[in-house]
Amino acid sequence: MAIAAITGTAATFGDHVSADVILPARHSFLDAEGMAANVLMDLSAEANAKVRKHAIIVAGEAFGYGTGRESPSRALRAAGVRAVVAKSFSRLFFRNAMNNGILVVQCPELVNCGVQDGDGIVLDLQVGSIVWKEKTFQFPPVTDVVAKIMAAGNLINYGRQLLASR
Amino acid sequence: MNGTTLAQKVIARTGGRDHVSIGEIVEVTPDFSYSHDYAAWAIDAFEKMGATRVHNPDRIAVCFDHGIPPNSSKDANSLKRVRDFVRKHNFARFYEGGTGVAHEVMVEQGWVVPGSLSTANDSHATSGGAVGALALAVGETEIGFLWATGKLWFRVPETRRITLTGAFRKGVYAKDLMLQIARELGVLGALYEIMEYRGDGVKQLSVSERFTLCNMATEVGAKGGVFPFDDVTRSFMQGRAKYPYEPVHSDPDAPYCAEMAFDLSQIQPMVALPGREDSGVPISEIEGKDIQQVFIGSCTNARADDLKIAASILRGKKVHPNIRLLVTPASRQAELQALKDGDLEALVEAGATLMPAGCGVCAGTHQGVLADGERCLSTGNRNMPGRMGNKNAEIYLCSPATAAASAITGQITDPRRALQGTL
Ligand code: SF4
């Protein structure tokens, strides 16, 4: 199954952006549009505007740590985010983001390069490569059931395919 | 080294395998899963997948805890939808709002058993490690996927061994140890790991204290926390387990990725400063800070023993006029026990506001929201900006004893003063 590469521009963030800051619990039951309007608002209006404009988040340590609620991931997806590259992630954010069709890649090397807002980035999941300016970075290709989920687009699509094939 | 860890053994069994390697991704059938108010999204996922039948409903339970009783017709409708689904699909148990926080209720009611793989769509599902279960958190969509397909995937985690010796001194509790561990590890210091406790100090810890430590494993990025099955677990499980269980132990030569050791007698009362759970300091560094609200609640520290500790300090005293003291028992059972023991009477007499058993103000969606610039001292597990509903308020984390002593003085206060009668 082929998984298309992700092409987009960067929205940069620092360390320790918690999932509660990405989307506080009080906004959990909003519809997609409401979530997109509120995502990262607790950080700043500028942060919200940035992720709605750029599809690839480049962040520091512990992106999405804290709450295991899935709504922060759903909110990022609703805002148009396709991938997050960071120095490190919490495991639940990793699961929730991937299950909602957001590629999550740990790549401190890229983050340390001084990526700027709006920089173009291309992520290839199958090869495991990130291209930024003239530089290429490697990450372990996505495999197993996780690759099937990404190929299907998200966990719901994968579940639907699985049930249909039974 | 041929030994394997508890986590490897449990994942191998539930994955139908003889052996699994650390780092491998394995599809498993959990022994038990549960959900809470956010089951509404699991239902969304289930329906969007086109599923009609729930797999293994006799090993699934739901307990409402986050937003109960509901604040709005929208929330009420969402809860109703979950209730209807649970009945239609014959889930093993449904616990109505007011029974308690799901993590607490599932351990208390014997659904999470030693050696089992238990999972829930909530980060503090890790709490089940208190009884020797491999208790792992997933997302809501994954719970819908589990209902629809009977399966979930997990990466086989590394295990960190934490050796405890000695016993706590008076006024020091499991929460203080946990805040010390978080201070040493940082918010992702145990990322993907299982934190496995061992050593002579473990024997001194009740299931409730073990619960506090496993509950906050997620605050250091861990996949779970787990205590070995011992006499304490055995007597706790007596007459409680909902299905047969077999305790599982790591082999003596199991591979560990890291080691830590703590002499419990050296731990001080700790307070985590606002913003991050790993920002704990010994209480002497922050004593005297004015606060406006004290919250004794959450799945971390609001069981009968926690309420008893708080009551023993507040009995015959009055809550400071500048303080709102909110008490939210972790479960109705804990509430009932505290009622029978006279602990609730002592708390209410002192001026506490009693709230329904459940999450209460912990997640900041439902009552008890702070004003801009206010400070709350909480027995909960999280203090990042906005956690209790207002990013312009500050949350400090501590033990029930510290919370109770501070409620009397109106400032962050060393609970040892209260216990020595010098408050
Ligand atoms: S009490 Fe707080 S931490 Fe525990 S499940 Fe409820 S909201 Fe989460």
Coordinates of C-alpha atoms and ligand atoms in Angstrom, one line a residue:
Chain A
M1 CA 0.0 0.0 0.0
A2 CA 1.5 3.3 -1.0
I3 CA 1.4 6.2 1.4
A4 CA 1.6 9.6 -0.3
A5 CA 4.4 12.0 0.9
I6 CA 3.3 15.0 3.0
T7 CA 4.2 18.4 1.6
G8 CA 3.6 21.6 3.4
T9 CA 4.9 24.7 5.2
A10 CA 6.2 24.9 8.8
A11 CA 4.5 26.3 11.9
T12 CA 7.2 26.4 14.6
F13 CA 6.8 26.0 18.4
G14 CA 9.1 25.7 21.4
D15 CA 9.3 23.1 24.1
H16 CA 6.5 21.7 26.3
V17 CA 3.3 22.6 24.4
S18 CA 0.9 20.5 26.4
A19 CA -2.2 18.8 25.0
D20 CA -4.3 20.8 27.5
V21 CA -2.9 24.0 25.9
I22 CA -3.5 22.6 22.4
L23 CA -7.1 22.2 23.2
P24 CA -8.5 22.6 26.8
A25 CA -11.0 20.1 28.0
R26 CA -13.8 22.7 28.0
H27 CA -13.7 22.7 24.1
S28 CA -13.7 18.9 23.8
F29 CA -17.2 18.7 22.5
L30 CA -17.0 21.4 19.8
D31 CA -17.5 20.5 16.2
A32 CA -14.5 20.5 13.8
E33 CA -14.9 24.1 12.9
G34 CA -15.2 25.1 16.6
M35 CA -12.1 23.1 17.4
A36 CA -10.1 24.7 14.6
A37 CA -11.1 28.1 15.9
N38 CA -9.9 27.3 19.4
V39 CA -6.9 25.1 18.8
L40 CA -3.8 26.6 20.6
M41 CA -5.7 29.7 21.5
D42 CA -4.6 29.2 25.1
L43 CA -1.1 29.8 23.9
S44 CA -1.9 32.7 21.6
A45 CA -4.1 33.9 18.8
E46 CA -0.9 33.9 16.7
A47 CA -0.3 30.2 17.4
N48 CA -3.9 29.5 16.3
A49 CA -3.5 31.4 13.0
K50 CA -0.1 29.7 12.4
V51 CA -1.4 26.1 12.5
R52 CA -4.4 27.0 10.4
K53 CA -2.0 28.4 7.7
H54 CA 0.8 25.8 7.9
A55 CA 0.3 22.1 7.7
I56 CA 3.5 20.9 9.4
I57 CA 4.3 21.6 13.0
V58 CA 7.9 21.7 14.0
A59 CA 8.3 21.8 17.8
G60 CA 10.7 21.2 20.6
E61 CA 10.5 18.7 23.6
A62 CA 7.4 16.9 24.9
F63 CA 4.9 18.2 22.3
G64 CA 1.4 17.2 23.4
Y65 CA 2.3 15.9 26.8
G66 CA -0.3 15.7 29.5
T67 CA -4.0 14.8 28.9
G68 CA -4.7 11.7 26.9
R69 CA -7.9 13.2 25.4
E70 CA -8.0 12.8 21.7
S71 CA -9.7 16.2 21.1
P72 CA -6.3 18.1 20.9
S73 CA -5.3 15.8 18.0
R74 CA -8.7 16.1 16.3
A75 CA -8.5 19.9 16.7
L76 CA -5.1 20.0 15.0
R77 CA -6.4 17.9 12.2
A78 CA -9.5 20.1 11.9
A79 CA -7.1 23.1 11.6
G80 CA -5.4 21.3 8.6
V81 CA -2.3 20.0 10.3
R82 CA -0.9 16.9 8.5
A83 CA 2.3 16.2 10.4
V84 CA 4.2 17.1 13.6
V85 CA 8.0 16.9 13.8
A86 CA 9.4 17.4 17.3
K87 CA 12.2 16.6 19.6
S88 CA 10.0 14.3 21.6
F89 CA 6.3 13.5 22.2
S90 CA 4.1 12.0 24.8
R91 CA 3.0 8.4 23.9
L92 CA -0.7 9.2 23.9
F93 CA -0.3 12.2 21.7
F94 CA 1.6 10.0 19.3
R95 CA -1.2 7.4 19.2
N96 CA -4.0 9.9 19.0
A97 CA -2.4 12.0 16.3
M98 CA -1.5 9.0 14.1
N99 CA -5.0 7.6 14.6
N100 CA -6.4 10.9 13.4
G101 CA -4.2 10.9 10.3
I102 CA -1.5 13.2 11.6
L103 CA 2.0 11.9 10.9
V104 CA 4.2 12.2 14.1
V105 CA 8.0 12.1 13.6
Q106 CA 10.7 12.4 16.2
C107 CA 13.6 14.3 14.6
P108 CA 15.6 16.6 16.9
E109 CA 18.1 17.1 14.1
L110 CA 15.6 19.0 12.0
V111 CA 14.2 21.0 15.0
N112 CA 17.8 22.1 15.9
C113 CA 18.4 23.5 12.4
G114 CA 16.4 26.7 13.0
V115 CA 13.4 26.0 10.8
Q116 CA 11.3 29.2 10.3
D117 CA 7.6 29.7 10.1
G118 CA 6.5 29.1 6.4
D119 CA 9.6 27.1 5.4
G120 CA 8.7 24.3 2.9
I121 CA 9.0 20.7 4.2
V122 CA 8.5 17.3 2.5
L123 CA 7.9 14.1 4.6
D124 CA 8.2 10.7 3.0
L125 CA 6.7 8.1 5.4
Q126 CA 7.7 5.0 3.4
V127 CA 11.3 5.9 3.0
G128 CA 11.5 7.7 6.3
S129 CA 12.9 11.1 5.0
I130 CA 12.4 14.7 5.7
V131 CA 13.5 17.3 3.2
W132 CA 14.0 20.9 4.3
K133 CA 15.9 23.4 2.1
E134 CA 18.8 21.5 0.7
K135 CA 19.0 19.1 3.8
T136 CA 17.6 15.6 4.2
F137 CA 17.0 13.9 7.5
Q138 CA 16.1 10.3 8.2
F139 CA 13.6 8.7 10.5
P140 CA 12.5 5.1 10.9
P141 CA 9.9 4.3 8.2
V142 CA 6.4 3.7 9.5
T143 CA 5.7 0.0 9.7
D144 CA 3.2 -2.7 10.7
V145 CA -0.3 -1.8 11.7
V146 CA 0.7 1.8 12.1
A147 CA 1.6 2.0 8.3
K148 CA -1.8 0.4 7.5
I149 CA -3.5 3.1 9.5
M150 CA -1.6 5.9 7.8
A151 CA -2.2 4.4 4.4
A152 CA -5.9 4.3 5.1
G153 CA -5.8 7.9 6.2
N154 CA -6.8 7.4 9.9
L155 CA -7.9 4.6 12.3
I156 CA -11.6 5.0 11.4
N157 CA -10.9 4.3 7.7
Y158 CA -8.7 1.4 8.6
G159 CA -11.4 -0.1 10.8
R160 CA -13.9 0.3 8.1
Q161 CA -11.6 -1.5 5.6
L162 CA -10.9 -4.2 8.1
L163 CA -14.6 -4.9 8.8
A164 CA -15.5 -4.8 5.1
S165 CA -12.8 -7.4 4.4
R166 CA -14.1 -9.9 7.1
Chain B
M1 CA 19.7 -12.6 29.8
N2 CA 16.6 -14.7 29.1
G3 CA 14.2 -13.4 31.6
T4 CA 11.2 -11.3 30.6
T5 CA 9.3 -8.5 32.2
L6 CA 5.7 -8.5 33.4
A7 CA 4.8 -6.2 30.5
Q8 CA 6.3 -8.7 28.0
K9 CA 4.5 -11.6 29.6
V10 CA 1.1 -9.9 29.6
I11 CA 1.4 -8.7 26.0
A12 CA 2.6 -12.1 24.8
R13 CA -0.4 -13.8 26.5
T14 CA -3.0 -11.3 25.2
G15 CA -1.4 -11.3 21.8
G16 CA -1.5 -15.2 21.6
R17 CA 2.3 -15.4 21.4
D18 CA 4.9 -17.4 23.4
H19 CA 7.3 -14.6 23.5
V20 CA 7.4 -10.9 22.5
S21 CA 10.5 -8.7 22.2
I22 CA 10.8 -5.2 23.6
G23 CA 10.1 -2.6 20.9
E24 CA 7.9 -4.9 18.8
I25 CA 4.4 -3.9 17.9
V26 CA 1.8 -6.5 18.9
E27 CA -1.9 -6.8 18.3
V28 CA -3.6 -7.9 21.5
T29 CA -7.1 -8.7 22.9
P30 CA -7.2 -6.9 26.3
D31 CA -8.8 -8.7 29.2
F32 CA -10.9 -5.7 30.1
S33 CA -11.6 -2.2 28.8
Y34 CA -13.5 0.7 30.2
S35 CA -14.6 4.2 29.2
H36 CA -16.2 7.3 30.7
D37 CA -18.2 10.3 29.3
Y38 CA -15.9 10.4 26.3
A39 CA -17.2 7.0 25.2
A40 CA -19.4 9.3 23.0
W41 CA -16.4 9.5 20.6
A42 CA -15.8 5.8 20.8
I43 CA -19.4 5.3 19.6
D44 CA -18.8 7.9 16.8
A45 CA -15.8 5.9 15.7
F46 CA -17.6 2.5 16.0
E47 CA -20.5 3.8 13.9
K48 CA -18.3 5.4 11.3
M49 CA -16.4 2.1 10.9
G50 CA -19.8 0.6 10.0
A51 CA -19.6 -1.8 12.9
T52 CA -22.8 -3.3 14.3
R53 CA -21.5 -5.8 16.9
V54 CA -19.4 -5.1 20.0
H55 CA -16.7 -7.7 20.7
N56 CA -16.5 -9.1 24.2
P57 CA -19.1 -6.8 25.8
D58 CA -18.9 -8.9 29.0
R59 CA -15.5 -7.4 29.6
I60 CA -16.4 -3.8 29.0
A61 CA -17.7 -1.2 31.5
V62 CA -18.5 2.5 31.4
C63 CA -18.5 4.9 34.3
F64 CA -19.5 8.5 34.0
D65 CA -17.2 10.8 35.9
H66 CA -16.0 13.9 34.0
G67 CA -19.1 16.1 33.6
I68 CA -21.6 14.8 36.1
P69 CA -24.4 15.8 36.7
P70 CA -24.2 17.5 33.3
N71 CA -23.9 21.3 32.8
S72 CA -26.0 21.6 29.6
S73 CA -28.6 19.9 27.5
K74 CA -25.8 19.2 25.0
D75 CA -23.8 17.3 27.6
A76 CA -26.9 15.6 28.9
N77 CA -27.7 14.4 25.3
S78 CA -24.2 13.1 24.9
L79 CA -24.4 11.1 28.1
K80 CA -27.8 9.7 27.1
R81 CA -26.4 8.5 23.9
V82 CA -23.7 6.6 25.7
R83 CA -26.3 5.1 28.2
D84 CA -28.4 3.9 25.3
F85 CA -25.5 2.3 23.5
V86 CA -24.2 0.6 26.6
R87 CA -27.7 -1.0 27.2
K88 CA -28.2 -2.0 23.6
H89 CA -24.8 -3.8 23.4
N90 CA -25.1 -5.4 26.8
F91 CA -21.9 -4.1 28.3
A92 CA -20.9 -5.9 31.5
R93 CA -21.5 -2.9 33.7
F94 CA -22.6 0.7 33.6
Y95 CA -21.9 3.0 36.5
E96 CA -24.0 6.1 36.6
G97 CA -22.5 9.5 37.4
G98 CA -21.8 9.8 41.1
T99 CA -20.3 6.3 41.4
G100 CA -16.8 7.8 41.2
V101 CA -13.8 8.4 38.9
A102 CA -13.8 5.5 36.4
H103 CA -10.2 4.5 37.3
E104 CA -11.0 4.3 41.0
V105 CA -14.3 2.5 40.4
M106 CA -12.8 -0.2 38.1
V107 CA -10.1 -1.1 40.6
E108 CA -12.5 -0.9 43.6
Q109 CA -15.1 -3.1 41.9
G110 CA -12.6 -5.7 40.9
W111 CA -12.7 -5.3 37.1
V112 CA -9.0 -4.6 36.9
V113 CA -7.2 -7.7 38.2
P114 CA -3.6 -8.7 38.8
G115 CA -1.8 -9.9 35.7
S116 CA -4.5 -8.6 33.4
L117 CA -4.2 -6.3 30.4
S118 CA -6.6 -3.5 31.1
T119 CA -7.2 -0.4 28.9
A120 CA -9.2 2.8 28.8
N121 CA -9.4 6.0 26.8
D122 CA -7.9 8.1 29.5
S123 CA -4.3 8.8 30.4
H124 CA -4.7 7.8 34.0
A125 CA -5.8 4.3 33.1
T126 CA -2.2 3.6 34.4
S127 CA -3.7 3.5 37.9
G128 CA -4.6 -0.2 37.5
G129 CA -1.0 -1.0 38.0
A130 CA -1.7 -0.6 41.7
V131 CA -3.1 -4.2 41.7
G132 CA -0.4 -5.6 39.4
A133 CA -2.2 -5.2 36.1
L134 CA -0.6 -4.0 32.9
A135 CA -3.0 -1.0 32.7
L136 CA -2.5 1.1 29.5
A137 CA -4.2 4.2 28.1
V138 CA -5.4 4.7 24.5
G139 CA -7.5 7.2 22.6
E140 CA -11.3 7.2 22.3
T141 CA -11.2 6.2 18.6
E142 CA -9.1 3.2 19.6
I143 CA -11.8 2.2 22.1
G144 CA -14.3 2.3 19.3
F145 CA -11.9 0.2 17.2
L146 CA -11.5 -2.3 20.0
W147 CA -15.3 -2.6 20.3
A148 CA -15.6 -3.1 16.6
T149 CA -12.7 -5.5 16.0
G150 CA -11.8 -6.9 19.4
K151 CA -8.2 -5.8 19.0
L152 CA -5.7 -3.1 19.8
W153 CA -2.0 -2.6 19.1
F154 CA 0.7 -1.9 21.6
R155 CA 4.4 -1.5 21.4
V156 CA 6.2 -3.8 23.9
P157 CA 7.6 -1.3 26.4
E158 CA 10.9 -1.1 28.2
T159 CA 10.7 -1.4 32.0
R160 CA 12.3 0.9 34.6
R161 CA 12.9 -0.6 38.0
I162 CA 12.3 1.6 41.0
T163 CA 13.5 0.2 44.4
L164 CA 11.9 1.5 47.5
T165 CA 13.3 1.0 51.0
G166 CA 12.4 2.2 54.5
A167 CA 9.2 3.9 55.4
F168 CA 7.7 7.4 55.2
R169 CA 8.1 9.7 58.2
K170 CA 5.1 11.3 59.7
G171 CA 3.5 13.8 57.4
V172 CA 5.0 12.3 54.2
Y173 CA 2.9 10.3 51.7
A174 CA 3.0 8.5 48.4
K175 CA 2.1 11.8 46.6
D176 CA 5.3 13.4 48.0
L177 CA 7.4 10.5 46.7
M178 CA 5.7 10.8 43.3
L179 CA 6.4 14.6 43.1
Q180 CA 10.0 13.8 44.0
I181 CA 10.2 11.1 41.2
A182 CA 8.7 13.6 38.7
R183 CA 11.2 16.2 39.8
E184 CA 14.1 13.8 39.0
L185 CA 12.6 12.4 35.8
G186 CA 10.9 15.4 34.1
V187 CA 7.6 15.3 32.3
L188 CA 8.8 12.8 29.7
G189 CA 11.6 11.2 31.7
A190 CA 10.1 7.7 31.6
L191 CA 8.7 8.0 28.1
Y192 CA 7.2 4.7 26.8
E193 CA 8.4 2.9 29.9
I194 CA 6.7 0.8 32.5
M195 CA 7.7 2.0 36.0
E196 CA 7.9 -1.2 38.1
Y197 CA 8.2 -0.8 41.8
R198 CA 10.0 -3.3 44.1
G199 CA 11.9 -3.5 47.3
D200 CA 11.1 -3.7 51.0
G201 CA 9.5 -0.3 51.0
V202 CA 6.7 -1.6 48.7
K203 CA 5.2 -3.8 51.5
Q204 CA 4.5 -0.6 53.6
L205 CA 2.3 0.8 50.8
S206 CA -1.4 0.3 50.7
V207 CA -3.2 -0.3 47.4
S208 CA -4.4 3.3 47.6
E209 CA -0.8 4.6 47.9
R210 CA 0.3 2.4 45.1
F211 CA -2.6 3.8 43.1
T212 CA -1.3 7.4 43.6
L213 CA 2.1 6.3 42.2
C214 CA 0.7 4.4 39.2
N215 CA -1.8 7.1 38.5
M216 CA 0.9 9.7 38.0
A217 CA 3.2 7.5 35.9
T218 CA 1.7 9.2 33.0
E219 CA 2.9 12.6 34.3
V220 CA 6.5 11.4 33.6
G221 CA 5.6 10.2 30.2
A222 CA 5.4 6.5 31.2
K223 CA 3.2 4.0 29.5
G224 CA 2.3 2.6 32.9
G225 CA 3.3 1.9 36.5
V226 CA 3.0 -1.4 38.2
F227 CA 3.4 -2.9 41.7
P228 CA 4.2 -6.6 42.2
F229 CA 1.5 -8.8 43.4
D230 CA 2.0 -9.5 47.2
D231 CA 0.0 -10.0 50.4
V232 CA -1.3 -6.5 50.2
T233 CA -2.7 -7.1 46.8
R234 CA -4.1 -10.5 47.7
S235 CA -6.1 -9.3 50.6
F236 CA -7.3 -6.3 48.6
M237 CA -8.6 -8.5 45.8
Q238 CA -10.3 -10.9 48.2
G239 CA -14.0 -11.1 47.3
R240 CA -13.5 -8.3 44.8
A241 CA -12.2 -9.8 41.5
K242 CA -14.9 -10.0 38.9
Y243 CA -13.1 -12.8 37.0
P244 CA -10.3 -15.3 37.7
Y245 CA -6.9 -13.9 37.6
E246 CA -3.3 -15.1 37.6
P247 CA -0.6 -12.8 39.0
V248 CA 2.4 -12.2 36.8
H249 CA 5.9 -11.2 37.9
S250 CA 9.0 -10.1 36.0
D251 CA 11.8 -12.6 36.1
P252 CA 14.7 -11.8 38.3
D253 CA 16.9 -11.6 35.2
A254 CA 14.4 -9.5 33.2
P255 CA 15.9 -6.7 31.2
Y256 CA 15.5 -3.3 32.8
C257 CA 16.3 -0.1 30.9
A258 CA 16.9 2.0 34.0
E259 CA 17.1 1.9 37.7
M260 CA 16.1 4.3 40.5
A261 CA 16.1 3.9 44.2
F262 CA 14.4 5.8 47.0
D263 CA 14.7 5.6 50.8
L264 CA 11.2 6.5 51.8
S265 CA 12.4 8.0 55.2
Q266 CA 14.3 10.7 53.2
I267 CA 11.3 12.0 51.3
Q268 CA 10.0 15.4 52.3
P269 CA 6.5 16.9 51.8
M270 CA 6.7 18.3 48.3
V271 CA 4.7 20.9 46.3
A272 CA 4.7 21.1 42.5
L273 CA 4.9 24.7 41.4
P274 CA 2.4 25.9 38.7
G275 CA 2.9 25.0 35.1
R276 CA 4.6 21.6 35.2
E277 CA 4.3 18.4 37.2
D278 CA 8.0 18.0 37.4
S279 CA 8.5 21.4 39.2
G280 CA 8.2 20.0 42.7
V281 CA 10.1 21.6 45.5
P282 CA 10.4 20.6 49.2
I283 CA 7.7 22.4 51.1
S284 CA 10.1 24.7 53.0
E285 CA 10.9 26.5 49.7
I286 CA 7.3 27.6 49.1
E287 CA 5.7 27.7 52.5
G288 CA 3.7 30.9 53.2
K289 CA 2.4 31.4 49.6
D290 CA -1.2 32.7 49.7
I291 CA -3.8 30.6 48.1
Q292 CA -7.5 31.1 47.4
Q293 CA -8.8 27.5 46.7
V294 CA -7.9 24.1 48.0
F295 CA -9.1 21.0 46.1
I296 CA -9.1 17.7 47.8
G297 CA -10.1 15.4 45.0
S298 CA -9.2 13.5 41.8
C299 CA -8.3 10.0 41.0
T300 CA -4.8 10.6 42.5
N301 CA -5.7 11.4 46.1
A302 CA -9.3 11.3 47.2
R303 CA -9.9 7.8 48.5
A304 CA -11.1 7.0 52.1
D305 CA -7.5 7.1 53.5
D306 CA -6.9 10.5 51.8
L307 CA -10.1 11.9 53.2
K308 CA -9.2 10.5 56.6
I309 CA -5.8 12.2 56.6
A310 CA -7.4 15.5 55.6
A311 CA -10.1 15.1 58.3
S312 CA -7.6 14.3 61.0
I313 CA -6.0 17.7 60.3
L314 CA -9.2 19.7 59.9
R315 CA -11.2 18.1 62.7
G316 CA -12.1 20.8 65.2
K317 CA -10.5 23.5 63.1
K318 CA -11.9 26.0 60.6
V319 CA -11.1 26.6 57.0
H320 CA -9.4 30.0 56.6
P321 CA -12.0 32.7 55.6
N322 CA -10.0 33.5 52.4
I323 CA -10.1 29.8 51.3
R324 CA -12.7 27.8 49.3
L325 CA -12.1 24.2 50.2
L326 CA -13.7 21.8 47.7
V327 CA -13.8 18.1 48.6
T328 CA -14.6 15.6 45.9
P329 CA -14.4 11.9 46.9
A330 CA -12.9 9.7 44.3
S331 CA -15.8 7.3 44.6
R332 CA -19.1 6.8 46.4
Q333 CA -17.6 3.9 48.3
A334 CA -14.8 6.2 49.6
E335 CA -17.5 8.8 50.4
L336 CA -19.5 6.3 52.3
Q337 CA -16.5 5.1 54.2
A338 CA -15.6 8.6 55.2
L339 CA -19.2 9.3 56.2
K340 CA -19.2 6.2 58.5
D341 CA -15.9 7.1 60.0
G342 CA -17.0 10.7 60.7
D343 CA -14.4 12.1 58.4
L344 CA -16.9 13.9 56.1
E345 CA -18.5 15.4 59.1
A346 CA -15.2 16.8 60.3
L347 CA -14.5 18.2 56.8
V348 CA -17.9 19.8 56.4
E349 CA -17.9 21.1 59.9
A350 CA -14.6 22.8 59.2
G351 CA -16.1 24.5 56.2
A352 CA -15.5 22.2 53.2
T353 CA -17.9 22.2 50.3
L354 CA -18.7 18.6 49.4
M355 CA -19.1 17.8 45.7
P356 CA -20.4 14.6 44.0
A357 CA -17.9 11.7 43.7
G358 CA -16.2 11.9 40.3
C359 CA -13.6 14.1 38.6
G360 CA -15.0 17.3 40.1
V361 CA -13.0 20.4 39.3
C362 CA -9.8 18.5 38.2
A363 CA -10.2 18.8 34.4
G364 CA -11.6 22.4 34.5
T365 CA -14.7 21.6 32.5
H366 CA -17.2 21.4 35.3
Q367 CA -17.5 23.7 38.3
G368 CA -14.8 25.1 40.6
V369 CA -13.1 27.2 37.8
L370 CA -10.6 29.7 39.1
A371 CA -10.5 33.5 38.5
D372 CA -7.6 35.2 36.8
G373 CA -4.5 35.4 39.0
E374 CA -5.9 33.0 41.6
R375 CA -3.9 30.1 43.1
C376 CA -5.3 26.7 43.8
L377 CA -3.6 24.0 45.9
S378 CA -4.7 20.6 44.6
T379 CA -4.3 17.0 45.4
G380 CA -4.7 16.2 41.7
N381 CA -2.1 15.2 39.2
R382 CA -1.9 18.0 36.7
N383 CA -1.0 21.7 36.9
M384 CA -0.3 22.9 33.4
P385 CA -1.7 26.3 32.4
G386 CA -5.5 26.1 31.9
R387 CA -5.9 22.7 33.5
M388 CA -8.6 23.8 35.9
G389 CA -10.3 25.9 33.3
N390 CA -8.4 29.2 33.4
K391 CA -4.9 29.7 31.9
N392 CA -4.4 32.8 34.0
A393 CA -4.8 30.9 37.3
E394 CA -2.1 28.9 39.0
I395 CA -2.2 25.3 40.3
Y396 CA 0.1 23.8 42.9
L397 CA 0.1 20.0 43.6
C398 CA 0.5 18.4 47.0
S399 CA -0.7 15.6 49.3
P400 CA -4.1 15.6 51.1
A401 CA -2.2 16.5 54.4
T402 CA -0.6 19.5 52.9
A403 CA -3.9 20.6 51.3
A404 CA -5.7 20.3 54.6
A405 CA -3.1 22.1 56.7
S406 CA -3.0 24.9 54.1
A407 CA -6.8 25.2 54.1
I408 CA -6.6 26.2 57.8
T409 CA -3.9 28.8 57.4
G410 CA -4.8 30.2 53.9
Q411 CA -1.2 29.7 52.8
I412 CA 0.9 26.8 51.7
T413 CA 1.7 25.1 55.0
D414 CA 3.9 22.2 56.1
P415 CA 1.5 19.4 57.2
R416 CA 4.0 18.3 59.9
R417 CA 3.1 21.5 61.8
A418 CA -0.5 20.4 62.0
L419 CA 0.4 16.9 63.0
Q420 CA 2.7 18.2 65.7
G421 CA -0.1 20.4 67.0
T422 CA 1.9 23.6 66.3
L423 CA -0.5 25.1 63.7
Ligands
SF4_1 S1 -10.0 12.9 38.3 FE1 -8.9 14.3 36.9 S2 -7.1 13.2 36.2 FE2 -8.6 11.7 37.2 S3 -9.7 10.9 35.4 FE3 -10.9 12.7 36.3 S4 -10.2 14.5 35.1 FE4 -8.7 12.8 34.7

